[in-house]
Amino acid sequence: MEPEYSPTVVDHFEHPRNGGRFEAGEGVIKGVAGSLEQGTMFVLSARVAADRIESVRFEAYGCPHCIAAGSWLTEQLVGLTQPELRAWHWRAADQALQFPMQKRGRLLILEDAVRALSEAWARLIP
Amino acid sequence: MSSPAKSAPVIYLDYAATTPVDPRVAEVMIECLRPEGPHGNPSSMGHEPGRRARALVEKARQQVAASIGARPECIVWTSGATESDNLAILGVARFHADRGRHVITARTEHKAVLDAFKQLEKEGFEVTWLKPGVDGIVRPEQVRDALRSDTQLVSLMHVNNETGVIQDVAGVGAICRERGVAFHVDAAQSAGKLPLNVEAMNVDLLSLTAHKSYGPKGVGALYVRRRPPLGLKPLFHGGGQELGLRSGTLPTHQIVGMGEAFEIGERDRESDVARIAVLRERLWQGLTAIGGVELNGHPSERVAGVLNVCFHDVEGESLRFALRELAVSSGSACSSGSDEASYVLRALGRSDQLAQSSIRFSLGRFTTADDVDRAIAIVSREVARLRALTPTADSNGT
Amino acid sequence: MSSPAKSAPVIYLDYAATTPVDPRVAEVMIECLRPEGPHGNPSSMGHEPGRRARALVEKARQQVAASIGARPECIVWTSGATESDNLAILGVARFHADRGRHVITARTEHKAVLDAFKQLEKEGFEVTWLKPGVDGIVRPEQVRDALRSDTQLVSLMHVNNETGVIQDVAGVGAICRERGVAFHVDAAQSAGKLPLNVEAMNVDLLSLTAHKSYGPKGVGALYVRRRPPLGLKPLFHGGGQELGLRSGTLPTHQIVGMGEAFEIGERDRESDVARIAVLRERLWQGLTAIGGVELNGHPSERVAGVLNVCFHDVEGESLRFALRELAVSSGSACSSGSDEASYVLRALGRSDQLAQSSIRFSLGRFTTADDVDRAIAIVSREVARLRALTPTADSNGT
Ligand SMILES: Cc1ncc(COP(=O)(O)O)c(C=O)c1O
Ligand SMILES: Cc1ncc(COP(=O)(O)O)c(C=O)c1O
Ligand code: FES
Ligand code: FES
């Protein structure tokens, strides 16, 4: 049957926020999960200042839900502290974007990317 | 159901799934549906309304027969190519089961053929599934090599519905005829696109359908060689219409529509094909300019209207959703619900991922240069947009 | 082909063979055939033209389901009642063959049912052929008596196509339900003529066709009970449409026509029936006045539109030829080529000769009192003329 896309998914898919990535450098961290071969991949990069996230960019390869989730996430993560980032859970995205049951697994890949981002941040902190 | 955000009418490039009915065809059908039309039962030969309907059915039989170089009495009306394929394959195999239980077909056939052969497997037949080359073509020698003394039937499609690739059915037909093996061809995608001649192609059974050639959905035909007669068992039983091969009241308006569509299709074939080939070329140039695109299937052994293209570095579902202003398809219409990669493209050696990022554009009689240009603009824009979000290969190398 | 000598338009009294398409039905079909119509493939759910066609197919499914008191998901589209009968009978029997190989039907069924059962006999099933009384009716107790522990399927038609006699399907259904035996009803002749409710009738499978109820030829449906699900094997294989029970592209315009025809048929049923019953009575009065005529089948358990009458002392072929200004029939449309006496009338105990001198008059929505009066005049004149030439019984005693 025709896949269902919620209005939020359509909006973010049509108008992705903060696509792309930051050049590596001072205060820039990166989290990657998944792969093209797997059919789903996220690359998150963020600029952190003091103890908070200042801005986030994303790249995504995957279905419209995944692209929308990447876009949506870049707005959600701004302002988070490192412990808050580490505590981020895929359910937040699921609720906001109404992922169909059979696609929830792909949100775990997104969560992995967030976790990798938070670990990269931990490595920055001396 | 989500509908496109933009309200521009979609651009129909899915002629291989089904075509609109040609207005000239619709006209003759509509006449049949009117109160003063030929509303009798074509089997009611005892009265004038019945005979009037029968005469139209027989005229249409001649039209369809003429378009494939056959005699009218060899045409059996069916509900479409799915039924024709099954009647041919199950019908011949079951009739001659005691003569041998080996049958041959290819992996890239339409489901109607594949699933009929799978049914034969359940009935104790052994099936050889030929694998085409990466160009989608099954070589006649592959068939020759697969033939055995107990081979009873070979089935090979003329034009593939997903890729548009043309098989050398005449070559295969010659081999089958030489060996006395029945040869069935699914020609659902050929009428009005390629010349068809059952004699020249040495075909014993040929499946046709109206709705891929500007006729109505729900009517088709099976050509069955009558000299020497080829025995086959009907799929269902009843009034004994169509010499007992296909019982059921003949749908006059549908048959009249198919006859007209096939006559027009053959008459206009060369000009239609020439025009569509130009549009297809224009589309292909536009798409290659995007970069990172590849054609699926043989570059020249193909019908004019079909272009199956894979797009690198864009995920399939997102690509299809991004292109929802275009009525195109990935895989066949009947599998359009599922996420599964096309078995046809997989058989041509494409990875799951590239198969899923493939789109079939199919053009037809009513496609305009403007349709093509707008399609190119949309595809270019959307592929670029999605690729801009695609992680590059070096992403892992932090 | 001989055409009537007189050029007056024939009077159509063969509604049981097929009906004209109601102009309201034709209208919705024609919309589907126009360029701006829903020309997509209803399986192409990936784009708007496909989804638009699908929505119409589903609306029609609801219309047909509502007319028989069923849930829409129980309706499977087919090419007509012949296919529906075969799908039901062969489908259920083959699916459950290991549970038992005894099946029951009646001698007066339509060929589509009889021949499906004959096919089952070839496949090793044992068939009990019930014989109706001289009134054409099979009593539920006959079915009860025929049931065995290995009985798997009972098939009994609702309305007989030759005589118009109505069977007590609800009575038979109750018995089958009690014994857990699948029950199929051929209701090709019922829609718009009698109330139909699959729940109240305890029916598991019900065959329908559009062209006997002012819809198009070449489309029908099979109702299949889903709760508890009833297993059945498809007749043919392919795209997997209709939950795998019936592959093949769905013919949108045909299905839309059937949906509309059935909705109208149910809405107008009571007024149609009342009007037709009056005309039928007028015809019957006119025919009895001729003398030497007898009704075939039960005098009151019958639908309004059908009158099957035998004429004493006139030979059948001469009678039919004399009445060629009337479009009537003897026997079913599908056997109208043959000279054989109707097997239905023979089963009711009529002699070969009386069966051959029987005529089925069937009236419908567009029959007028004038049609009836002209028919009476023609029959009276021709029967009298032929009888005047018939040697009298005492001829031998000269
Ligand atoms: C090659 C081929 N064979 C068979 C079919 C089935 O035809 P139909 O839809 O008339 O049953 C199709 C199209 O659906 C087709 O493309
Ligand atoms: C009782 C009955 N069953 C089945 C059929 C066959 O229906 P169709 O012509 O739709 O195949 C008919 C009419 O032909 C009929 O009258
Ligand atoms: S049945 Fe038409 S594409 Fe599958
Ligand atoms: S098939 Fe219609 S009367 Fe026999």
PDB file of N, CA and C in Angstrom, chain B residues 1-2 10 12 14 17-18 30 34 39-41 43-45 47 49 51 79 82 86 111-112 115 119 211 217 236-239 246 248-251 253-254 327-328 333-334 336, chain C residues 2 10 12 14 17-18 30 34 39-41 43-45 47 49 51 79 82 86 111-112 115 119 211 217 236-239 246 248-251 253-254 327-328 333-334 336:
ATOM      1  N   MET B   1      -4.284   8.546   2.112  1.00  0.00           N
ATOM      2  CA  MET B   1      -3.449   8.729   0.929  1.00  0.00           C
ATOM      3  C   MET B   1      -2.920  10.156   0.880  1.00  0.00           C
ATOM      4  N   SER B   2      -1.622  10.286   0.761  1.00  0.00           N
ATOM      5  CA  SER B   2      -1.065  11.628   0.661  1.00  0.00           C
ATOM      6  C   SER B   2      -1.152  12.075  -0.783  1.00  0.00           C
ATOM      7  N   VAL B  10      -0.510  15.933 -12.657  1.00  0.00           N
ATOM      8  CA  VAL B  10       0.666  15.088 -12.808  1.00  0.00           C
ATOM      9  C   VAL B  10       0.946  14.851 -14.282  1.00  0.00           C
ATOM     10  N   TYR B  12       1.763  12.247 -16.967  1.00  0.00           N
ATOM     11  CA  TYR B  12       1.606  10.798 -17.068  1.00  0.00           C
ATOM     12  C   TYR B  12       2.700  10.183 -17.929  1.00  0.00           C
ATOM     13  N   ASP B  14       3.499   6.734 -17.544  1.00  0.00           N
ATOM     14  CA  ASP B  14       3.376   5.352 -17.081  1.00  0.00           C
ATOM     15  C   ASP B  14       2.559   4.536 -18.079  1.00  0.00           C
ATOM     16  N   ALA B  17       2.299   0.795 -17.771  1.00  0.00           N
ATOM     17  CA  ALA B  17       1.376   0.224 -16.776  1.00  0.00           C
ATOM     18  C   ALA B  17      -0.009   0.112 -17.386  1.00  0.00           C
ATOM     19  N   THR B  18      -0.429   1.164 -18.042  1.00  0.00           N
ATOM     20  CA  THR B  18      -1.697   1.141 -18.779  1.00  0.00           C
ATOM     21  C   THR B  18      -1.785   2.450 -19.544  1.00  0.00           C
ATOM     22  N   ILE B  30     -18.472   3.486 -26.966  1.00  0.00           N
ATOM     23  CA  ILE B  30     -19.639   4.224 -26.463  1.00  0.00           C
ATOM     24  C   ILE B  30     -20.865   3.908 -27.307  1.00  0.00           C
ATOM     25  N   ARG B  34     -24.748   2.500 -25.889  1.00  0.00           N
ATOM     26  CA  ARG B  34     -25.984   3.287 -26.011  1.00  0.00           C
ATOM     27  C   ARG B  34     -27.205   2.380 -26.170  1.00  0.00           C
ATOM     28  N   HIS B  39     -26.903  -4.425 -28.263  1.00  0.00           N
ATOM     29  CA  HIS B  39     -26.877  -4.887 -26.874  1.00  0.00           C
ATOM     30  C   HIS B  39     -27.169  -6.365 -26.699  1.00  0.00           C
ATOM     31  N   GLY B  40     -27.453  -7.067 -27.783  1.00  0.00           N
ATOM     32  CA  GLY B  40     -27.758  -8.502 -27.656  1.00  0.00           C
ATOM     33  C   GLY B  40     -26.555  -9.313 -27.199  1.00  0.00           C
ATOM     34  N   ASN B  41     -26.828 -10.541 -26.808  1.00  0.00           N
ATOM     35  CA  ASN B  41     -25.767 -11.456 -26.417  1.00  0.00           C
ATOM     36  C   ASN B  41     -25.193 -12.072 -27.698  1.00  0.00           C
ATOM     37  N   SER B  43     -23.921 -14.630 -28.335  1.00  0.00           N
ATOM     38  CA  SER B  43     -24.237 -16.051 -28.498  1.00  0.00           C
ATOM     39  C   SER B  43     -25.684 -16.283 -28.895  1.00  0.00           C
ATOM     40  N   SER B  44     -26.506 -15.243 -28.819  1.00  0.00           N
ATOM     41  CA  SER B  44     -27.927 -15.400 -29.157  1.00  0.00           C
ATOM     42  C   SER B  44     -28.116 -15.324 -30.665  1.00  0.00           C
ATOM     43  N   MET B  45     -27.695 -16.379 -31.348  1.00  0.00           N
ATOM     44  CA  MET B  45     -27.727 -16.346 -32.802  1.00  0.00           C
ATOM     45  C   MET B  45     -29.135 -16.490 -33.349  1.00  0.00           C
ATOM     46  N   HIS B  47     -31.643 -14.468 -32.876  1.00  0.00           N
ATOM     47  CA  HIS B  47     -32.355 -13.222 -33.169  1.00  0.00           C
ATOM     48  C   HIS B  47     -31.409 -12.105 -33.591  1.00  0.00           C
ATOM     49  N   PRO B  49     -30.787  -8.887 -32.571  1.00  0.00           N
ATOM     50  CA  PRO B  49     -29.864  -8.197 -31.659  1.00  0.00           C
ATOM     51  C   PRO B  49     -28.639  -9.050 -31.340  1.00  0.00           C
ATOM     52  N   ARG B  51     -27.353 -11.432 -33.378  1.00  0.00           N
ATOM     53  CA  ARG B  51     -26.508 -11.542 -34.576  1.00  0.00           C
ATOM     54  C   ARG B  51     -25.766 -10.251 -34.860  1.00  0.00           C
ATOM     55  N   SER B  79      -9.961 -12.097 -20.778  1.00  0.00           N
ATOM     56  CA  SER B  79     -10.115 -10.874 -19.990  1.00  0.00           C
ATOM     57  C   SER B  79      -8.833 -10.052 -19.929  1.00  0.00           C
ATOM     58  N   THR B  82      -3.086 -11.476 -18.500  1.00  0.00           N
ATOM     59  CA  THR B  82      -2.889 -12.397 -17.377  1.00  0.00           C
ATOM     60  C   THR B  82      -3.623 -13.703 -17.667  1.00  0.00           C
ATOM     61  N   ASN B  86      -1.964 -17.465 -18.654  1.00  0.00           N
ATOM     62  CA  ASN B  86      -2.302 -18.663 -17.888  1.00  0.00           C
ATOM     63  C   ASN B  86      -2.982 -19.720 -18.750  1.00  0.00           C
ATOM     64  N   LYS B 111       4.858 -11.398 -13.995  1.00  0.00           N
ATOM     65  CA  LYS B 111       4.334 -12.294 -12.952  1.00  0.00           C
ATOM     66  C   LYS B 111       3.301 -13.279 -13.465  1.00  0.00           C
ATOM     67  N   ALA B 112       2.515 -12.857 -14.438  1.00  0.00           N
ATOM     68  CA  ALA B 112       1.467 -13.743 -14.951  1.00  0.00           C
ATOM     69  C   ALA B 112       2.081 -15.012 -15.543  1.00  0.00           C
ATOM     70  N   ASP B 115       4.215 -16.854 -12.380  1.00  0.00           N
ATOM     71  CA  ASP B 115       3.358 -17.543 -11.416  1.00  0.00           C
ATOM     72  C   ASP B 115       2.618 -18.715 -12.043  1.00  0.00           C
ATOM     73  N   GLN B 119       2.974 -22.481 -10.627  1.00  0.00           N
ATOM     74  CA  GLN B 119       1.848 -23.387 -10.452  1.00  0.00           C
ATOM     75  C   GLN B 119       2.171 -24.743 -11.102  1.00  0.00           C
ATOM     76  N   HIS B 211      -5.317  -2.970 -23.015  1.00  0.00           N
ATOM     77  CA  HIS B 211      -5.115  -1.734 -22.251  1.00  0.00           C
ATOM     78  C   HIS B 211      -3.690  -1.201 -22.248  1.00  0.00           C
ATOM     79  N   LYS B 217      -9.295  -1.669 -20.539  1.00  0.00           N
ATOM     80  CA  LYS B 217      -8.823  -2.674 -19.584  1.00  0.00           C
ATOM     81  C   LYS B 217      -9.875  -3.777 -19.478  1.00  0.00           C
ATOM     82  N   PHE B 236     -11.477 -22.385 -17.405  1.00  0.00           N
ATOM     83  CA  PHE B 236     -12.795 -22.572 -16.817  1.00  0.00           C
ATOM     84  C   PHE B 236     -13.815 -22.993 -17.860  1.00  0.00           C
ATOM     85  N   HIS B 237     -14.968 -23.390 -17.366  1.00  0.00           N
ATOM     86  CA  HIS B 237     -15.888 -24.206 -18.116  1.00  0.00           C
ATOM     87  C   HIS B 237     -17.267 -23.580 -18.096  1.00  0.00           C
ATOM     88  N   GLY B 238     -18.056 -23.845 -19.127  1.00  0.00           N
ATOM     89  CA  GLY B 238     -19.406 -23.297 -19.117  1.00  0.00           C
ATOM     90  C   GLY B 238     -20.014 -23.311 -20.492  1.00  0.00           C
ATOM     91  N   GLY B 239     -20.545 -22.176 -20.905  1.00  0.00           N
ATOM     92  CA  GLY B 239     -21.318 -22.086 -22.135  1.00  0.00           C
ATOM     93  C   GLY B 239     -20.615 -22.601 -23.378  1.00  0.00           C
ATOM     94  N   ARG B 246     -12.844 -20.846 -23.904  1.00  0.00           N
ATOM     95  CA  ARG B 246     -13.061 -19.744 -22.984  1.00  0.00           C
ATOM     96  C   ARG B 246     -14.548 -19.441 -22.892  1.00  0.00           C
ATOM     97  N   GLY B 248     -18.125 -18.036 -21.248  1.00  0.00           N
ATOM     98  CA  GLY B 248     -18.534 -16.754 -20.662  1.00  0.00           C
ATOM     99  C   GLY B 248     -19.070 -15.846 -21.746  1.00  0.00           C
ATOM    100  N   THR B 249     -20.066 -15.037 -21.402  1.00  0.00           N
ATOM    101  CA  THR B 249     -20.659 -14.121 -22.373  1.00  0.00           C
ATOM    102  C   THR B 249     -19.593 -13.183 -22.942  1.00  0.00           C
ATOM    103  N   LEU B 250     -19.566 -13.037 -24.246  1.00  0.00           N
ATOM    104  CA  LEU B 250     -18.572 -12.173 -24.887  1.00  0.00           C
ATOM    105  C   LEU B 250     -18.948 -10.710 -24.679  1.00  0.00           C
ATOM    106  N   PRO B 251     -18.023  -9.896 -24.172  1.00  0.00           N
ATOM    107  CA  PRO B 251     -18.330  -8.491 -23.920  1.00  0.00           C
ATOM    108  C   PRO B 251     -18.145  -7.658 -25.186  1.00  0.00           C
ATOM    109  N   HIS B 253     -18.753  -4.603 -26.333  1.00  0.00           N
ATOM    110  CA  HIS B 253     -18.115  -3.277 -26.361  1.00  0.00           C
ATOM    111  C   HIS B 253     -16.620  -3.364 -26.099  1.00  0.00           C
ATOM    112  N   GLN B 254     -16.220  -4.296 -25.265  1.00  0.00           N
ATOM    113  CA  GLN B 254     -14.805  -4.450 -24.945  1.00  0.00           C
ATOM    114  C   GLN B 254     -14.036  -4.990 -26.155  1.00  0.00           C
ATOM    115  N   ALA B 327       3.712  10.805 -12.907  1.00  0.00           N
ATOM    116  CA  ALA B 327       3.163   9.456 -12.782  1.00  0.00           C
ATOM    117  C   ALA B 327       4.117   8.518 -13.499  1.00  0.00           C
ATOM    118  N   VAL B 328       5.095   8.006 -12.732  1.00  0.00           N
ATOM    119  CA  VAL B 328       6.061   7.050 -13.274  1.00  0.00           C
ATOM    120  C   VAL B 328       5.981   5.827 -12.377  1.00  0.00           C
ATOM    121  N   ALA B 333       3.240  -2.400 -12.308  1.00  0.00           N
ATOM    122  CA  ALA B 333       2.109  -1.798 -11.605  1.00  0.00           C
ATOM    123  C   ALA B 333       1.635  -2.698 -10.483  1.00  0.00           C
ATOM    124  N   CYS B 334       1.641  -3.993 -10.731  1.00  0.00           N
ATOM    125  CA  CYS B 334       1.033  -4.880  -9.735  1.00  0.00           C
ATOM    126  C   CYS B 334       1.884  -4.970  -8.494  1.00  0.00           C
ATOM    127  N   SER B 336       3.442  -2.345  -7.275  1.00  0.00           N
ATOM    128  CA  SER B 336       3.748  -0.973  -6.901  1.00  0.00           C
ATOM    129  C   SER B 336       3.453  -0.684  -5.441  1.00  0.00           C
TER     130      SER B 336
ATOM    131  N   SER C   2     -29.469 -15.359 -41.527  1.00  0.00           N
ATOM    132  CA  SER C   2     -30.748 -14.914 -42.046  1.00  0.00           C
ATOM    133  C   SER C   2     -31.227 -13.724 -41.235  1.00  0.00           C
ATOM    134  N   VAL C  10     -37.070  -5.558 -34.142  1.00  0.00           N
ATOM    135  CA  VAL C  10     -37.487  -6.698 -33.332  1.00  0.00           C
ATOM    136  C   VAL C  10     -37.851  -6.211 -31.936  1.00  0.00           C
ATOM    137  N   TYR C  12     -37.481  -6.796 -28.193  1.00  0.00           N
ATOM    138  CA  TYR C  12     -36.488  -7.482 -27.359  1.00  0.00           C
ATOM    139  C   TYR C  12     -37.127  -8.046 -26.096  1.00  0.00           C
ATOM    140  N   ASP C  14     -35.550 -10.740 -24.388  1.00  0.00           N
ATOM    141  CA  ASP C  14     -34.505 -11.718 -24.042  1.00  0.00           C
ATOM    142  C   ASP C  14     -33.602 -11.159 -22.949  1.00  0.00           C
ATOM    143  N   ALA C  17     -31.050 -13.315 -21.255  1.00  0.00           N
ATOM    144  CA  ALA C  17     -29.794 -13.621 -21.954  1.00  0.00           C
ATOM    145  C   ALA C  17     -28.793 -12.509 -21.689  1.00  0.00           C
ATOM    146  N   THR C  18     -29.254 -11.281 -21.788  1.00  0.00           N
ATOM    147  CA  THR C  18     -28.430 -10.126 -21.448  1.00  0.00           C
ATOM    148  C   THR C  18     -29.330  -8.908 -21.554  1.00  0.00           C
ATOM    149  N   ILE C  30     -18.797   5.897 -19.525  1.00  0.00           N
ATOM    150  CA  ILE C  30     -18.257   6.766 -20.569  1.00  0.00           C
ATOM    151  C   ILE C  30     -17.299   7.792 -19.964  1.00  0.00           C
ATOM    152  N   ARG C  34     -13.182   8.597 -21.182  1.00  0.00           N
ATOM    153  CA  ARG C  34     -12.753   9.867 -21.762  1.00  0.00           C
ATOM    154  C   ARG C  34     -11.299  10.173 -21.383  1.00  0.00           C
ATOM    155  N   HIS C  39      -7.776   7.175 -15.959  1.00  0.00           N
ATOM    156  CA  HIS C  39      -7.209   6.150 -16.832  1.00  0.00           C
ATOM    157  C   HIS C  39      -6.050   5.376 -16.234  1.00  0.00           C
ATOM    158  N   GLY C  40      -5.640   5.724 -15.027  1.00  0.00           N
ATOM    159  CA  GLY C  40      -4.504   5.023 -14.418  1.00  0.00           C
ATOM    160  C   GLY C  40      -4.824   3.563 -14.125  1.00  0.00           C
ATOM    161  N   ASN C  41      -3.782   2.799 -13.835  1.00  0.00           N
ATOM    162  CA  ASN C  41      -3.959   1.401 -13.436  1.00  0.00           C
ATOM    163  C   ASN C  41      -4.280   1.392 -11.942  1.00  0.00           C
ATOM    164  N   SER C  43      -3.809  -0.540  -9.781  1.00  0.00           N
ATOM    165  CA  SER C  43      -2.730  -1.078  -8.940  1.00  0.00           C
ATOM    166  C   SER C  43      -1.567  -0.109  -8.803  1.00  0.00           C
ATOM    167  N   SER C  44      -1.553   0.958  -9.583  1.00  0.00           N
ATOM    168  CA  SER C  44      -0.448   1.923  -9.518  1.00  0.00           C
ATOM    169  C   SER C  44      -0.671   2.889  -8.367  1.00  0.00           C
ATOM    170  N   MET C  45      -0.481   2.401  -7.141  1.00  0.00           N
ATOM    171  CA  MET C  45      -0.790   3.223  -5.986  1.00  0.00           C
ATOM    172  C   MET C  45       0.255   4.307  -5.748  1.00  0.00           C
ATOM    173  N   HIS C  47       1.033   6.733  -7.753  1.00  0.00           N
ATOM    174  CA  HIS C  47       0.759   8.048  -8.329  1.00  0.00           C
ATOM    175  C   HIS C  47      -0.732   8.342  -8.387  1.00  0.00           C
ATOM    176  N   PRO C  49      -2.961   9.289 -10.821  1.00  0.00           N
ATOM    177  CA  PRO C  49      -3.905   8.641 -11.745  1.00  0.00           C
ATOM    178  C   PRO C  49      -4.259   7.212 -11.301  1.00  0.00           C
ATOM    179  N   ARG C  51      -4.202   6.125  -8.084  1.00  0.00           N
ATOM    180  CA  ARG C  51      -5.033   6.182  -6.872  1.00  0.00           C
ATOM    181  C   ARG C  51      -6.456   6.627  -7.183  1.00  0.00           C
ATOM    182  N   SER C  79     -14.475 -11.688 -14.433  1.00  0.00           N
ATOM    183  CA  SER C  79     -14.933 -11.296 -15.772  1.00  0.00           C
ATOM    184  C   SER C  79     -16.401 -11.627 -15.994  1.00  0.00           C
ATOM    185  N   THR C  82     -19.621 -16.745 -15.208  1.00  0.00           N
ATOM    186  CA  THR C  82     -18.968 -18.005 -15.581  1.00  0.00           C
ATOM    187  C   THR C  82     -17.674 -18.165 -14.802  1.00  0.00           C
ATOM    188  N   ASN C  86     -16.828 -20.818 -11.638  1.00  0.00           N
ATOM    189  CA  ASN C  86     -15.677 -21.718 -11.681  1.00  0.00           C
ATOM    190  C   ASN C  86     -14.705 -21.449 -10.542  1.00  0.00           C
ATOM    191  N   LYS C 111     -24.764 -23.989 -17.260  1.00  0.00           N
ATOM    192  CA  LYS C 111     -23.597 -24.736 -17.742  1.00  0.00           C
ATOM    193  C   LYS C 111     -22.310 -24.400 -17.000  1.00  0.00           C
ATOM    194  N   ALA C 112     -22.179 -23.151 -16.602  1.00  0.00           N
ATOM    195  CA  ALA C 112     -20.942 -22.755 -15.925  1.00  0.00           C
ATOM    196  C   ALA C 112     -20.759 -23.550 -14.635  1.00  0.00           C
ATOM    197  N   ASP C 115     -20.589 -27.635 -15.790  1.00  0.00           N
ATOM    198  CA  ASP C 115     -19.318 -28.024 -16.388  1.00  0.00           C
ATOM    199  C   ASP C 115     -18.165 -27.929 -15.395  1.00  0.00           C
ATOM    200  N   GLN C 119     -15.848 -31.083 -14.466  1.00  0.00           N
ATOM    201  CA  GLN C 119     -14.393 -31.017 -14.351  1.00  0.00           C
ATOM    202  C   GLN C 119     -13.946 -31.645 -13.027  1.00  0.00           C
ATOM    203  N   HIS C 211     -24.052  -8.020 -16.545  1.00  0.00           N
ATOM    204  CA  HIS C 211     -24.817  -7.833 -17.794  1.00  0.00           C
ATOM    205  C   HIS C 211     -26.231  -8.394 -17.773  1.00  0.00           C
ATOM    206  N   LYS C 217     -21.292  -6.166 -20.098  1.00  0.00           N
ATOM    207  CA  LYS C 217     -20.839  -7.550 -20.224  1.00  0.00           C
ATOM    208  C   LYS C 217     -19.335  -7.602 -19.931  1.00  0.00           C
ATOM    209  N   PHE C 236      -6.293 -18.505 -11.972  1.00  0.00           N
ATOM    210  CA  PHE C 236      -5.053 -18.121 -12.624  1.00  0.00           C
ATOM    211  C   PHE C 236      -4.230 -17.201 -11.761  1.00  0.00           C
ATOM    212  N   HIS C 237      -2.994 -16.991 -12.180  1.00  0.00           N
ATOM    213  CA  HIS C 237      -1.941 -16.503 -11.306  1.00  0.00           C
ATOM    214  C   HIS C 237      -1.254 -15.312 -11.951  1.00  0.00           C
ATOM    215  N   GLY C 238      -0.723 -14.425 -11.139  1.00  0.00           N
ATOM    216  CA  GLY C 238      -0.027 -13.287 -11.717  1.00  0.00           C
ATOM    217  C   GLY C 238       0.161 -12.183 -10.708  1.00  0.00           C
ATOM    218  N   GLY C 239      -0.201 -10.973 -11.093  1.00  0.00           N
ATOM    219  CA  GLY C 239       0.076  -9.787 -10.296  1.00  0.00           C
ATOM    220  C   GLY C 239      -0.431  -9.854  -8.857  1.00  0.00           C
ATOM    221  N   ARG C 246      -7.534 -13.287  -7.764  1.00  0.00           N
ATOM    222  CA  ARG C 246      -7.851 -13.023  -9.150  1.00  0.00           C
ATOM    223  C   ARG C 246      -6.877 -11.990  -9.710  1.00  0.00           C
ATOM    224  N   GLY C 248      -4.669  -9.873 -12.552  1.00  0.00           N
ATOM    225  CA  GLY C 248      -5.030  -9.199 -13.803  1.00  0.00           C
ATOM    226  C   GLY C 248      -5.408  -7.755 -13.512  1.00  0.00           C
ATOM    227  N   THR C 249      -5.086  -6.863 -14.444  1.00  0.00           N
ATOM    228  CA  THR C 249      -5.397  -5.448 -14.266  1.00  0.00           C
ATOM    229  C   THR C 249      -6.903  -5.248 -14.087  1.00  0.00           C
ATOM    230  N   LEU C 250      -7.276  -4.481 -13.092  1.00  0.00           N
ATOM    231  CA  LEU C 250      -8.695  -4.248 -12.824  1.00  0.00           C
ATOM    232  C   LEU C 250      -9.259  -3.272 -13.854  1.00  0.00           C
ATOM    233  N   PRO C 251     -10.367  -3.639 -14.526  1.00  0.00           N
ATOM    234  CA  PRO C 251     -10.947  -2.776 -15.553  1.00  0.00           C
ATOM    235  C   PRO C 251     -11.854  -1.721 -14.913  1.00  0.00           C
ATOM    236  N   HIS C 253     -13.495   1.028 -15.743  1.00  0.00           N
ATOM    237  CA  HIS C 253     -14.800   1.428 -16.295  1.00  0.00           C
ATOM    238  C   HIS C 253     -15.835   0.319 -16.150  1.00  0.00           C
ATOM    239  N   GLN C 254     -15.404  -0.911 -16.265  1.00  0.00           N
ATOM    240  CA  GLN C 254     -16.328  -2.040 -16.148  1.00  0.00           C
ATOM    241  C   GLN C 254     -16.833  -2.178 -14.711  1.00  0.00           C
ATOM    242  N   ALA C 327     -37.214 -11.014 -30.305  1.00  0.00           N
ATOM    243  CA  ALA C 327     -35.948 -11.518 -29.796  1.00  0.00           C
ATOM    244  C   ALA C 327     -36.257 -12.256 -28.502  1.00  0.00           C
ATOM    245  N   VAL C 328     -36.512 -13.574 -28.663  1.00  0.00           N
ATOM    246  CA  VAL C 328     -36.773 -14.414 -27.496  1.00  0.00           C
ATOM    247  C   VAL C 328     -35.790 -15.573 -27.600  1.00  0.00           C
ATOM    248  N   ALA C 333     -28.661 -18.669 -23.813  1.00  0.00           N
ATOM    249  CA  ALA C 333     -28.006 -18.010 -24.940  1.00  0.00           C
ATOM    250  C   ALA C 333     -26.859 -18.852 -25.472  1.00  0.00           C
ATOM    251  N   CYS C 334     -26.130 -19.480 -24.556  1.00  0.00           N
ATOM    252  CA  CYS C 334     -24.912 -20.160 -25.002  1.00  0.00           C
ATOM    253  C   CYS C 334     -25.231 -21.412 -25.802  1.00  0.00           C
ATOM    254  N   SER C 336     -27.753 -21.501 -27.870  1.00  0.00           N
ATOM    255  CA  SER C 336     -28.718 -21.090 -28.881  1.00  0.00           C
ATOM    256  C   SER C 336     -28.306 -21.503 -30.279  1.00  0.00           C
TER     257      SER C 336
END
